[in-house]
mmCIF file of C-alpha atoms and ligand atoms in Angstrom:
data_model
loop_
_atom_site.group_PDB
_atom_site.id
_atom_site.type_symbol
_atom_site.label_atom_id
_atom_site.label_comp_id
_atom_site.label_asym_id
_atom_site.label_seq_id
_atom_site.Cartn_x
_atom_site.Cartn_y
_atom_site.Cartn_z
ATOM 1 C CA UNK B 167 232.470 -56.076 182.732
ATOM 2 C CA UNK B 168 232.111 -58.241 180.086
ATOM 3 C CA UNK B 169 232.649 -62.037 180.370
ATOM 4 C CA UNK B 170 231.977 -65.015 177.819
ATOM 5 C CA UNK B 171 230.153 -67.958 178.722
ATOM 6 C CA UNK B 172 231.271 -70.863 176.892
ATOM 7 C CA UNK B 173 228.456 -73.904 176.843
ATOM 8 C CA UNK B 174 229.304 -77.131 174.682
ATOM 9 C CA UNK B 175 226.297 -78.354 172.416
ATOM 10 C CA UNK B 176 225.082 -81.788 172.813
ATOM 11 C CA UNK B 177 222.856 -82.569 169.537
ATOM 12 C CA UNK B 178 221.151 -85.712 168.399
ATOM 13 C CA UNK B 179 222.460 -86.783 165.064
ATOM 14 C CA UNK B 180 219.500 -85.115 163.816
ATOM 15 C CA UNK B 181 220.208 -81.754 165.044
ATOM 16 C CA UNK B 182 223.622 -81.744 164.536
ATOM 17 C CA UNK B 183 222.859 -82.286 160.835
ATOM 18 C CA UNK B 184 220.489 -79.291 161.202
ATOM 19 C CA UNK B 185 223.372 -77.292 163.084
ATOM 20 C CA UNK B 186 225.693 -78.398 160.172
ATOM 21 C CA UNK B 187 223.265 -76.949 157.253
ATOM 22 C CA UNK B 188 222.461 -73.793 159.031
ATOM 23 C CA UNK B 189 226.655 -73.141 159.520
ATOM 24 C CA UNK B 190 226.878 -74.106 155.868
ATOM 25 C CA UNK B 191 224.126 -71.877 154.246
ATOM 26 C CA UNK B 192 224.499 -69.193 156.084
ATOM 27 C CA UNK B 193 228.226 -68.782 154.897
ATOM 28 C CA UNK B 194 227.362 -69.236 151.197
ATOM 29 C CA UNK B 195 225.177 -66.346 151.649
ATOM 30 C CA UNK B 196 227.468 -64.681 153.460
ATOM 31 C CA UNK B 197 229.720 -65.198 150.426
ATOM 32 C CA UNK B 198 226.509 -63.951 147.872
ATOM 33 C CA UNK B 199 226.604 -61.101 150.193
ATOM 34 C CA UNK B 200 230.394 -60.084 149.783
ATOM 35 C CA UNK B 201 230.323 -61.144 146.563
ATOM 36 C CA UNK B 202 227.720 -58.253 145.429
ATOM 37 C CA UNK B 203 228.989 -55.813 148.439
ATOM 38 C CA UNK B 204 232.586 -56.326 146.866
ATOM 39 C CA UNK B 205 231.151 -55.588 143.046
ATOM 40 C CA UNK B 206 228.763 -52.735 144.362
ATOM 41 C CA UNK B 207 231.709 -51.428 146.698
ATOM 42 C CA UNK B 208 228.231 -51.168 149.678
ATOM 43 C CA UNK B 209 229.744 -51.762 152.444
ATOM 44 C CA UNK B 210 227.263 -50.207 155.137
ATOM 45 C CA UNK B 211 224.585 -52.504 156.917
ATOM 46 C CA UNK B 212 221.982 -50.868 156.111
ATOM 47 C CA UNK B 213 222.445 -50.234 152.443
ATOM 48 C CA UNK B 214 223.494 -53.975 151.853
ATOM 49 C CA UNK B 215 220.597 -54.690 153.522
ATOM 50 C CA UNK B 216 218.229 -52.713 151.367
ATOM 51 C CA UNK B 217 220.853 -54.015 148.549
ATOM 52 C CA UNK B 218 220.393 -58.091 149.211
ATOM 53 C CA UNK B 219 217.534 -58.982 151.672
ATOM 54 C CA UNK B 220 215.265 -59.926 149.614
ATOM 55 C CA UNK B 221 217.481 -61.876 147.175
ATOM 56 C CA UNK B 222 219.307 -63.762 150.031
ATOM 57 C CA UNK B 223 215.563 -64.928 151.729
ATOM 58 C CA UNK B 224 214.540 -66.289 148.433
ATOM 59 C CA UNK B 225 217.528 -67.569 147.099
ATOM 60 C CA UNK B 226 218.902 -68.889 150.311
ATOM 61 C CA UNK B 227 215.779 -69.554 152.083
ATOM 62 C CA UNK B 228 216.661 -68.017 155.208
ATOM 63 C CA UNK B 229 214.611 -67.388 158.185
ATOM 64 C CA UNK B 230 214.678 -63.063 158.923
ATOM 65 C CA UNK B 231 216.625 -62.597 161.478
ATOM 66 C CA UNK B 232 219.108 -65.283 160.238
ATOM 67 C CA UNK B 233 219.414 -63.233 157.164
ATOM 68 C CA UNK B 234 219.842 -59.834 159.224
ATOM 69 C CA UNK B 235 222.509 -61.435 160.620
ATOM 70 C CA UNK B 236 224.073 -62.840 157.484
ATOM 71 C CA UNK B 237 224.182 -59.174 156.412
ATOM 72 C CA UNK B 238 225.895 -57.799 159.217
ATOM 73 C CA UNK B 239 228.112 -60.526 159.458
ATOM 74 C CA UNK B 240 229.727 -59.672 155.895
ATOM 75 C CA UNK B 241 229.437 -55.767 156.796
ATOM 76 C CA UNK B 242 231.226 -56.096 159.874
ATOM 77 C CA UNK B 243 234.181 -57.819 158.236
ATOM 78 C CA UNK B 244 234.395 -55.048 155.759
ATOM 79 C CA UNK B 245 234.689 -52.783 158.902
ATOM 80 C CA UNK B 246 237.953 -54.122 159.318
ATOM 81 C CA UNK B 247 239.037 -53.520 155.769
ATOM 82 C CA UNK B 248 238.048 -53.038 152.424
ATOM 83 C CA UNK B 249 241.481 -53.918 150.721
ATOM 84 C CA UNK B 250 240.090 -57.576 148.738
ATOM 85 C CA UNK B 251 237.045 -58.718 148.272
ATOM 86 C CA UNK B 252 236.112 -61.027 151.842
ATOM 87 C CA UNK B 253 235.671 -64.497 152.033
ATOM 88 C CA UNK B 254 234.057 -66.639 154.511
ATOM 89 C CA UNK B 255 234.737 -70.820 155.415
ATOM 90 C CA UNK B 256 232.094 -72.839 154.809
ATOM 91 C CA UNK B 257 231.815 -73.933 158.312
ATOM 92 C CA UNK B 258 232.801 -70.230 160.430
ATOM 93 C CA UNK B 259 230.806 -68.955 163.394
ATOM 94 C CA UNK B 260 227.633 -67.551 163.064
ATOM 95 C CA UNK B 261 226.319 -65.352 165.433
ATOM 96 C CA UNK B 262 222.113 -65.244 167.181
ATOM 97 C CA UNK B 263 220.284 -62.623 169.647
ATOM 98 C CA UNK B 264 217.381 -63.248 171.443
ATOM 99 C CA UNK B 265 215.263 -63.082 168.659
ATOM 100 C CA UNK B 266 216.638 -66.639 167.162
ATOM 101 C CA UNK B 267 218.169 -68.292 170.558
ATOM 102 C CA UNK B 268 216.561 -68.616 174.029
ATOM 103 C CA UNK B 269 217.998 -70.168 176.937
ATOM 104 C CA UNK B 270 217.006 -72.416 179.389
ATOM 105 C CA UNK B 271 219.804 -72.421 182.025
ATOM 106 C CA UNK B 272 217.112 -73.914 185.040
ATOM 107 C CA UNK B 273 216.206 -77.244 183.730
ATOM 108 C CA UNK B 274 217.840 -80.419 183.617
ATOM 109 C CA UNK B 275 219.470 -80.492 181.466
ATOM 110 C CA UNK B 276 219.989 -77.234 180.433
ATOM 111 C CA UNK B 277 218.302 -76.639 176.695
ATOM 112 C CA UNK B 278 218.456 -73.971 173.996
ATOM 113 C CA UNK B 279 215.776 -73.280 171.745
ATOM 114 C CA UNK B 280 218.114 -72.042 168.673
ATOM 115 C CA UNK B 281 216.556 -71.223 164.912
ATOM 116 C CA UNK B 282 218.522 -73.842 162.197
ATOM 117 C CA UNK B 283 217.925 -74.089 158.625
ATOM 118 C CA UNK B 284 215.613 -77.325 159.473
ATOM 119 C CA UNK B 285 213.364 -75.435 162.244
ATOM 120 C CA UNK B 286 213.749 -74.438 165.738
ATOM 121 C CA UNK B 287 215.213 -76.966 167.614
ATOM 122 C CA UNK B 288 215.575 -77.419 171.680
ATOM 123 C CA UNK B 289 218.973 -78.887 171.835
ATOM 124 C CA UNK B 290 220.423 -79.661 175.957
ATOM 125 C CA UNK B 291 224.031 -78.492 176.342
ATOM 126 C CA UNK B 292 226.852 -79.108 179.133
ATOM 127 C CA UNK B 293 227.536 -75.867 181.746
ATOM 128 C CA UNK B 294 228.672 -76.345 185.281
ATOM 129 C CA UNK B 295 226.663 -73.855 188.030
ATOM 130 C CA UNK B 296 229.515 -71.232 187.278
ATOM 131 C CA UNK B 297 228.658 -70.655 183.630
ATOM 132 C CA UNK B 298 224.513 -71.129 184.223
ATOM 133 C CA UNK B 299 225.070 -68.584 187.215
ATOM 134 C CA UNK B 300 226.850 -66.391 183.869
ATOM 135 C CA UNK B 301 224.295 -67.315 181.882
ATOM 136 C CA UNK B 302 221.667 -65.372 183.970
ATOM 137 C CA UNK B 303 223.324 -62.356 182.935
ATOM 138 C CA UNK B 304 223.463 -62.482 179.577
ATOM 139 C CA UNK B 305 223.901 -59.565 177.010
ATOM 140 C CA UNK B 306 223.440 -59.335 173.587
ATOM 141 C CA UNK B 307 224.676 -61.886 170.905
ATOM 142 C CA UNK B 308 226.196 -65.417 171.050
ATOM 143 C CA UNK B 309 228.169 -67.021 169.192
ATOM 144 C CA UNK B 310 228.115 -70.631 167.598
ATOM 145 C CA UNK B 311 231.266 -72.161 166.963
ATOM 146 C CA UNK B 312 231.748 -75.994 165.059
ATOM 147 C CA UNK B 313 235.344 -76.926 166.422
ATOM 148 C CA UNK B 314 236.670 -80.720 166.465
ATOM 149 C CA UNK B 315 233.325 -81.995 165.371
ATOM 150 C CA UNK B 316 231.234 -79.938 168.081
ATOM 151 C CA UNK B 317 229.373 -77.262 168.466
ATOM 152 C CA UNK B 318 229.661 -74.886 170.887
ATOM 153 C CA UNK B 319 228.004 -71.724 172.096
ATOM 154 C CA UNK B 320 230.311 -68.399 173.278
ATOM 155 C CA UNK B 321 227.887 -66.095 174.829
ATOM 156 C CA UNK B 322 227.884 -62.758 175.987
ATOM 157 C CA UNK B 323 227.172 -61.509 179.588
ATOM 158 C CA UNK B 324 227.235 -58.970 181.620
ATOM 159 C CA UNK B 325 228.532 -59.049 185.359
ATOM 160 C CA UNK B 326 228.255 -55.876 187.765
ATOM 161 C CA UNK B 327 231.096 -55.264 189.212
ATOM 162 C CA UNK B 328 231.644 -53.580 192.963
ATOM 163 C CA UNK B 329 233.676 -50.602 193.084
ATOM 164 C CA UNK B 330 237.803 -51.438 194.155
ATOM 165 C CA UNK B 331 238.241 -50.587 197.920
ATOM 166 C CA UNK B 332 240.699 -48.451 199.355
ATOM 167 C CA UNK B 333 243.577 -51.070 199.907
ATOM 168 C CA UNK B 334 245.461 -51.357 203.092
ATOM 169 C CA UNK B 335 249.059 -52.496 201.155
ATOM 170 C CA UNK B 336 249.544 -54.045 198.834
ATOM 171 C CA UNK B 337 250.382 -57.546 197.567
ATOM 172 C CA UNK B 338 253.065 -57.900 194.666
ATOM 173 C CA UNK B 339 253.419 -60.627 192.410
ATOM 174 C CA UNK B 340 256.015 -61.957 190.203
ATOM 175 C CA UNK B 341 255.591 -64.301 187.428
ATOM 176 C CA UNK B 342 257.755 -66.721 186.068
ATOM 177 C CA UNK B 343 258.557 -69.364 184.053
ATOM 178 C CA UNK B 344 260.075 -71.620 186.399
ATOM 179 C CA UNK B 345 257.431 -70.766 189.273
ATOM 180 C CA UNK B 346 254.382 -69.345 187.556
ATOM 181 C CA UNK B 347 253.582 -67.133 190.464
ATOM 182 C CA UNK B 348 255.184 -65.987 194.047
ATOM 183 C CA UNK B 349 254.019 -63.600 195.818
ATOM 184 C CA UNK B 350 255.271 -60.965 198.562
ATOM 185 C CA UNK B 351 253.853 -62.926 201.296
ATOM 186 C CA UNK B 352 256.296 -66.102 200.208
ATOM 187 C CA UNK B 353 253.540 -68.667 198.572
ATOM 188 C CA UNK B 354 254.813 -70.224 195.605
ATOM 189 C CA UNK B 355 253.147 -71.634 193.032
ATOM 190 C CA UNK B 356 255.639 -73.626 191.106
ATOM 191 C CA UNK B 357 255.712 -74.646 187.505
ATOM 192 C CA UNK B 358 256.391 -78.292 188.074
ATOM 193 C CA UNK B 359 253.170 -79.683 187.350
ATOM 194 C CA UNK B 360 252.914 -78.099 184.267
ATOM 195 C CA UNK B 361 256.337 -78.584 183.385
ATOM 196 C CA UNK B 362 255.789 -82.689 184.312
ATOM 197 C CA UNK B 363 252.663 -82.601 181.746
ATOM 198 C CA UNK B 364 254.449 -80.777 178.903
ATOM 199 C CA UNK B 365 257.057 -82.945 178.916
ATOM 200 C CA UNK B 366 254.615 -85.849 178.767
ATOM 201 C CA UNK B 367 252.380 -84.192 176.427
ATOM 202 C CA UNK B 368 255.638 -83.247 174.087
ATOM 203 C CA UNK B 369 256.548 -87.120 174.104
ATOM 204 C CA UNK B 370 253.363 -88.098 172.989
ATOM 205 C CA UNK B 371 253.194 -85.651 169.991
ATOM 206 C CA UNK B 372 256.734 -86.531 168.396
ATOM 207 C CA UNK B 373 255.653 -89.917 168.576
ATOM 208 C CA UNK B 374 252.535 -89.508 167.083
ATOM 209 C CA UNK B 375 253.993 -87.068 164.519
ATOM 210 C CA UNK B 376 256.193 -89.555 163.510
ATOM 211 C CA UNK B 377 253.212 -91.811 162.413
ATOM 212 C CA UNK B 378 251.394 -89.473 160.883
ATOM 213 C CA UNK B 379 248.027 -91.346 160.052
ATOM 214 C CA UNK B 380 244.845 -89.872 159.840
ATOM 215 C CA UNK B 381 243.937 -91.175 163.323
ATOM 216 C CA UNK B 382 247.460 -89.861 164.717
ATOM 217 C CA UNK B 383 246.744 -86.591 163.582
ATOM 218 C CA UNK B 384 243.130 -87.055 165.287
ATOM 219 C CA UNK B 385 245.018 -87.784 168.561
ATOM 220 C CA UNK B 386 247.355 -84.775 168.219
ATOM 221 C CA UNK B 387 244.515 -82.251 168.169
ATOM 222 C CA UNK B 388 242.912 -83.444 170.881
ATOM 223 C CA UNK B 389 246.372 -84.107 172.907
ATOM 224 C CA UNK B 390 247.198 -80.073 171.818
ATOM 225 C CA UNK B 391 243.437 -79.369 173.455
ATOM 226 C CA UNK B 392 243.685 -80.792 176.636
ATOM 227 C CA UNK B 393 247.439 -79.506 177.493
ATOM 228 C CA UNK B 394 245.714 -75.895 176.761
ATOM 229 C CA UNK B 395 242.768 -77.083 179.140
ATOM 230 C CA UNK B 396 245.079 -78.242 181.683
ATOM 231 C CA UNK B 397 247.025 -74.544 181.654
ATOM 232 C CA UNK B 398 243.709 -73.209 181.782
ATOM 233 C CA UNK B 399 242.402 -74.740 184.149
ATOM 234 C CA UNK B 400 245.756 -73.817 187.073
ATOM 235 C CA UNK B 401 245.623 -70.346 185.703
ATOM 236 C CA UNK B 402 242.246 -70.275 187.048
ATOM 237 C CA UNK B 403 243.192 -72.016 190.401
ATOM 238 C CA UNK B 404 246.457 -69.388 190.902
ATOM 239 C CA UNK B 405 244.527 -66.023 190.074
ATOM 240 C CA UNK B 406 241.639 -67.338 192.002
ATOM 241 C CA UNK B 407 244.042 -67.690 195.093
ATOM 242 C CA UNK B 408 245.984 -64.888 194.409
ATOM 243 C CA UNK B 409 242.932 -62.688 194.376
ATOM 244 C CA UNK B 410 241.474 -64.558 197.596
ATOM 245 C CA UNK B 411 244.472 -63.760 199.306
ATOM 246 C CA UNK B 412 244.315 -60.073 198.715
ATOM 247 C CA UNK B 413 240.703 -59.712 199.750
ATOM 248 C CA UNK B 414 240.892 -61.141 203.309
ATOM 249 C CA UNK B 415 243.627 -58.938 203.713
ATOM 250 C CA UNK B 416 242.162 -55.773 202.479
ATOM 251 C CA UNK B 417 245.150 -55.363 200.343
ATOM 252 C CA UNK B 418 245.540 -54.456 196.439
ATOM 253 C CA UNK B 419 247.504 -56.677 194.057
ATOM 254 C CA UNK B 420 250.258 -55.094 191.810
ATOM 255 C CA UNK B 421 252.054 -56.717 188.830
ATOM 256 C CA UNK B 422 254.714 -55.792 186.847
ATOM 257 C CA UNK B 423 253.594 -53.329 183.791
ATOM 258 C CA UNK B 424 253.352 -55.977 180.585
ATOM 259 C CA UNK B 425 255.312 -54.034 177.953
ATOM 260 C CA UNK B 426 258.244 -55.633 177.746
ATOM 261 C CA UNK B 427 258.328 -58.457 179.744
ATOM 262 C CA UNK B 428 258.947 -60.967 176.675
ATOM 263 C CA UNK B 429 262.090 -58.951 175.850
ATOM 264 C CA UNK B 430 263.034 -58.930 179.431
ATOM 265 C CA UNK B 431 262.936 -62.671 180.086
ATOM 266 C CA UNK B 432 265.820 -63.935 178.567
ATOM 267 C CA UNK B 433 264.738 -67.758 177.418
ATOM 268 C CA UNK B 434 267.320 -70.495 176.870
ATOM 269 C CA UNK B 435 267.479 -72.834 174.404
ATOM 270 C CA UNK B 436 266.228 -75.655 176.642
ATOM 271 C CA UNK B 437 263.726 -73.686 178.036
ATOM 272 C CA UNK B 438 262.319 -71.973 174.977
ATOM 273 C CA UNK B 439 259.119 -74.520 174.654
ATOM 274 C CA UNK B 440 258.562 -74.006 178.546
ATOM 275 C CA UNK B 441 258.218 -69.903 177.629
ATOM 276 C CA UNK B 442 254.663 -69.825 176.236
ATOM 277 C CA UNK B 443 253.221 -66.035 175.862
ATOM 278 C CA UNK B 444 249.804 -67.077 175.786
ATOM 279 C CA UNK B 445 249.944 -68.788 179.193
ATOM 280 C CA UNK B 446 251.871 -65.557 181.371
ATOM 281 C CA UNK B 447 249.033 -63.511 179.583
ATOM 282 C CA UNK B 448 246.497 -65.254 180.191
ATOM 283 C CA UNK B 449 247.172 -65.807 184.224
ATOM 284 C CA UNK B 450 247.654 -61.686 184.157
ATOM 285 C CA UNK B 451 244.434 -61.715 182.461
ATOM 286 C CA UNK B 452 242.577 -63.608 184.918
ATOM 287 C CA UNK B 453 244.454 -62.001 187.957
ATOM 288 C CA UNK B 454 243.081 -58.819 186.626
ATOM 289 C CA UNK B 455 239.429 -59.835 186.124
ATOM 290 C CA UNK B 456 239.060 -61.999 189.220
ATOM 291 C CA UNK B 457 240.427 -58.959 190.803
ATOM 292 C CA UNK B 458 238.106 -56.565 189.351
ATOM 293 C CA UNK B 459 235.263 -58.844 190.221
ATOM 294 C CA UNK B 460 236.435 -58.878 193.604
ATOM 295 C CA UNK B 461 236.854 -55.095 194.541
ATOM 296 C CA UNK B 462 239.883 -55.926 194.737
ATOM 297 C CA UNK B 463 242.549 -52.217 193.025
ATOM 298 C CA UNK B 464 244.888 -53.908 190.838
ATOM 299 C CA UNK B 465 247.887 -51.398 189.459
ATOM 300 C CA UNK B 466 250.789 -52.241 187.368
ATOM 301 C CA UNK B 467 254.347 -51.314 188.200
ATOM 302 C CA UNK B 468 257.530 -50.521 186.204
ATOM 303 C CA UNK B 469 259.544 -53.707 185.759
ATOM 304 C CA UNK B 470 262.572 -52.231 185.851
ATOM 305 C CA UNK B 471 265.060 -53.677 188.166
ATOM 306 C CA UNK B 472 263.137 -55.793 190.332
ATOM 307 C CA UNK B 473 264.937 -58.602 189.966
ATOM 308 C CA UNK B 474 268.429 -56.907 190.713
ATOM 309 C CA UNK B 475 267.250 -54.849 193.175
ATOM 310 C CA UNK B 476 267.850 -55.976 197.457
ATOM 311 C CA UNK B 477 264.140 -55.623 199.121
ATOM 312 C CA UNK B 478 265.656 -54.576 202.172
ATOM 313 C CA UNK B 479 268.481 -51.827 201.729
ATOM 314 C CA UNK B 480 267.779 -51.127 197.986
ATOM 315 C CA UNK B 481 271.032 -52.028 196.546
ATOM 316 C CA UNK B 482 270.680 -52.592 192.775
ATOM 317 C CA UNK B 483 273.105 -54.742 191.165
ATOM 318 C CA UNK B 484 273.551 -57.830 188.778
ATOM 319 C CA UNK B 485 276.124 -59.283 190.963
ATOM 320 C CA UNK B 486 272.803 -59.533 193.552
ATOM 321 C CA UNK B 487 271.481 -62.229 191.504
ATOM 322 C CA UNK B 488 274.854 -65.175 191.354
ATOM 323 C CA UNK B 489 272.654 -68.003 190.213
ATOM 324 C CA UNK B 490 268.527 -67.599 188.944
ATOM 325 C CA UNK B 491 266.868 -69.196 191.931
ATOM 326 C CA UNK B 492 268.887 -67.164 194.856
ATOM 327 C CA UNK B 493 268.793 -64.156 195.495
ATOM 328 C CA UNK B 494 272.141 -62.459 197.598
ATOM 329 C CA UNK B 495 272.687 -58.750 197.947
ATOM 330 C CA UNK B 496 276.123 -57.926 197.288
ATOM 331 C CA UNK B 497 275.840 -54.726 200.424
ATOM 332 C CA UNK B 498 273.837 -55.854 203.268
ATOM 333 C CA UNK B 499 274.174 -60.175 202.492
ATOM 334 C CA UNK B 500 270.544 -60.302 202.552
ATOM 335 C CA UNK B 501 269.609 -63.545 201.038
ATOM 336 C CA UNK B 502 266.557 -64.798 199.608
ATOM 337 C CA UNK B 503 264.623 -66.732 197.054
ATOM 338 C CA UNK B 504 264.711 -64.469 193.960
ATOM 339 C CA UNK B 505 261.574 -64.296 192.834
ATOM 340 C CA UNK B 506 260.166 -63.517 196.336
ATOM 341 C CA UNK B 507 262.626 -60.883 196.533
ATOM 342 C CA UNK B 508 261.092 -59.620 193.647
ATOM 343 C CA UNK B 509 257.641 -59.725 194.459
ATOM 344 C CA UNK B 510 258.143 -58.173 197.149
ATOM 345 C CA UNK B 511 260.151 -55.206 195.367
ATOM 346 C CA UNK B 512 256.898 -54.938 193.367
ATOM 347 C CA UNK B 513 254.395 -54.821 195.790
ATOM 348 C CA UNK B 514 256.932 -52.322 197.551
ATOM 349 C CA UNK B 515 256.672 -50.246 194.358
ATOM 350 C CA UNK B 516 252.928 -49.756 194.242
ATOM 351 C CA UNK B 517 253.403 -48.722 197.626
ATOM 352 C CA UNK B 518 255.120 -45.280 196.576
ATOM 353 C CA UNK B 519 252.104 -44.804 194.182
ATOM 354 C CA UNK B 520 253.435 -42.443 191.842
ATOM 355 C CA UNK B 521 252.013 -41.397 188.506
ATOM 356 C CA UNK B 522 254.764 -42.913 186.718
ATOM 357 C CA UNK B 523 255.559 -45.574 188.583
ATOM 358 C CA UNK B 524 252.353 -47.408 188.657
ATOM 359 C CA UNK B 525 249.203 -47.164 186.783
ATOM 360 C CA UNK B 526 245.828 -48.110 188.091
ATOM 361 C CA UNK B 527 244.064 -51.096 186.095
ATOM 362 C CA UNK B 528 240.603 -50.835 184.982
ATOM 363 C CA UNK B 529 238.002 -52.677 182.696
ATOM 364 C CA UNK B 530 239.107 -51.045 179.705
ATOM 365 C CA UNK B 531 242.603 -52.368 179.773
ATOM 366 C CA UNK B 532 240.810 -56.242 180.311
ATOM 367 C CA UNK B 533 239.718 -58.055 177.298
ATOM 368 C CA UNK B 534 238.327 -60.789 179.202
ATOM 369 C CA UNK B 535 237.513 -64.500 176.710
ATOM 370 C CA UNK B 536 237.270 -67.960 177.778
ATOM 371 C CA UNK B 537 240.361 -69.441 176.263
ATOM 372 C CA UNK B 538 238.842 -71.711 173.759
ATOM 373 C CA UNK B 539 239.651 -74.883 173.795
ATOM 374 C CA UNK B 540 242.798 -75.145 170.653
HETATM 375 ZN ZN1 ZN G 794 270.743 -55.415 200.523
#
């Protein structure tokens, strides 16, 4: 599987000048590039590269491989289309491979040795023992991105993954906007936390909005950043449990098939800020990688009805569900929290394990990114 390893840049004042030239003339040649591709209608690597090379070194002066890469750079954005000519921001991400960016992931600190405009430079960056452990796996190219006046690197790696045991039961999940996640065995993890810093976080920006300085606009960018860190960060805590808790017990974890569950949720008006896509995806996204990391099968289940449906004589029915937290079946009087009910309904469905009702997860349905940092 492949996983991103996300390292933040810490440059002198020197090398961050350096960083800042090589981001800038690299896109102006990207520009050149397009520019001629566009008039010459070459879009293929290798014939812009037979086209340009020579005129981008000397006009740009441009180390090799940084040129190679200029090259592809504009070719692979003409993969995507060819409608208008493309054009590319002075300060967008540039990509390296070995040849132009080593790591040193053992030392202390950490250091790259990266190619700039100015000379190689050896620049120490931030990584905790997670993303250096990453690092040791790394494939192919990285990334380096100037966001918020850093830099950061997003680089590629490969992990190994074990093959998914056979599953004694399964484990069913149900996520939510008012708790994130419950699952068939009854732990909750509720939204309150989050819900307690949104709210704070939401103050803070209408008042700053309604400065609007440079300086407030500063502090809304970075508030905006660390709310997404913050939902990052207990996504990562709730699949990392969620998985844990299906591995010591041999069993599988199924979800609830995605298609559809936006329309399905119906939002109020008071809770339509709480409803963010991103986040539900994201914790499904981590569920299912932490999961596939883990050995642990993973299949999705038709959403249909779970909600409405009694987990212990089957009875379907709206009238189960009188109020959104309780569940009460309206034939046997079972009565229950509703979103356990649910999970357990899922997990029950994954149990039956037929072609239609459930389909089995694997790598190719993950695309797997850090979330970067708004
Ligand atoms: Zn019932």
């Amino acid at each position: 599987m492949k996983l991103t390893a996300q390292v933040k840049l810490r440059p002198t004042p020197e090398q961050k000048t350096a960083l800042l030239n090589t981001l800038t003339c690299v896109n102006e040649a990207c520009n050149y590039i397009s520019e001629h591709a566009w008039e010459t209608k070459t879009f293929r690597q290798y014939d812009l590269h037979k086209l340009v090379y020579y005129d981008i070194r000397e006009r740009f002066s441009l180390p090799a491989q940084m040129t190679v890469r200029a090259i592809a750079k504009v070719a692979d954005a003409y993969k995507i289309h060819k409608r208008c000519k493309r054009v590319f921001k002075p300060l967008g991400s540039i990509a390296f491979d070995v040849r132009n960016l080593s790591w040193r992931t053992r030392t202390e600190p950490p250091t790259i040795s990266i190619s700039t405009v100015e000379g190689r430079q050896r620049i120490p960056f931030s990584a905790g023992e997670q993303q250096r452990e990453l690092l040791e796996r790394r494939q192919g190219e990285a990334d380096l991105l100037y966001k918020n006046g850093k830099f950061y690197l997003y680089q590629c790696c490969d992990v190994g993954e074990p093959d998914p045991f056979v599953p004694d039961g399964w484990l069913g999940i149900d996520m939510g906007i008012v708790n994130i996640a419950v699952t068939s065995d009854g732990q909750i993890f509720s939204g309150d936390r989050i819900e307690v810093k949104r709210c704070h976080y939401e103050h803070r920006r209408a008042s700053l909005q309604s400065v609007g300085t440079k300086s407030a606009k500063r502090r809304l960018r970075q508030l905006s950043g660390r709310q997404h860190r913050f939902q990052t960060d207990t996504n990562h805590c709730i699949s990392k449990a969620v998985v844990a808790a299906a591995k010591c017990t041999c069993r599988g974890i199924a979800l609830e098939h995605l298609k559809g569950i936006r329309g399905r949720t119906k939002v109020r008006r008071g809770q339509r800020s709480r409803h963010s896509n991103w986040a539900f995806y994201q914790l499904r996204t981590f569920v299912q990688y932490k999961g596939l990391l883990a050995g642990v099968p993973i299949v999705l289940v038709d959403p249909r009805d779970t909600s409405k449906t009694c987990s212990r004589c089957g009875h379907c029915s709206k009238s189960n569900r009188s109020t959104r937290d309780e569940f009460r079946c309206s034939n046997c009087g079972h009565v229950a929290p509703a979103d356990w009910n649910a999970a357990v309904n899922i997990a029950a469905k994954a149990a039956v394990n037929r072609p239609m009702v459930s389909t089995e997860v694997t790598r190719a349905d993950i695309r797997v990114s850090n979330c970067p940092t708004a």
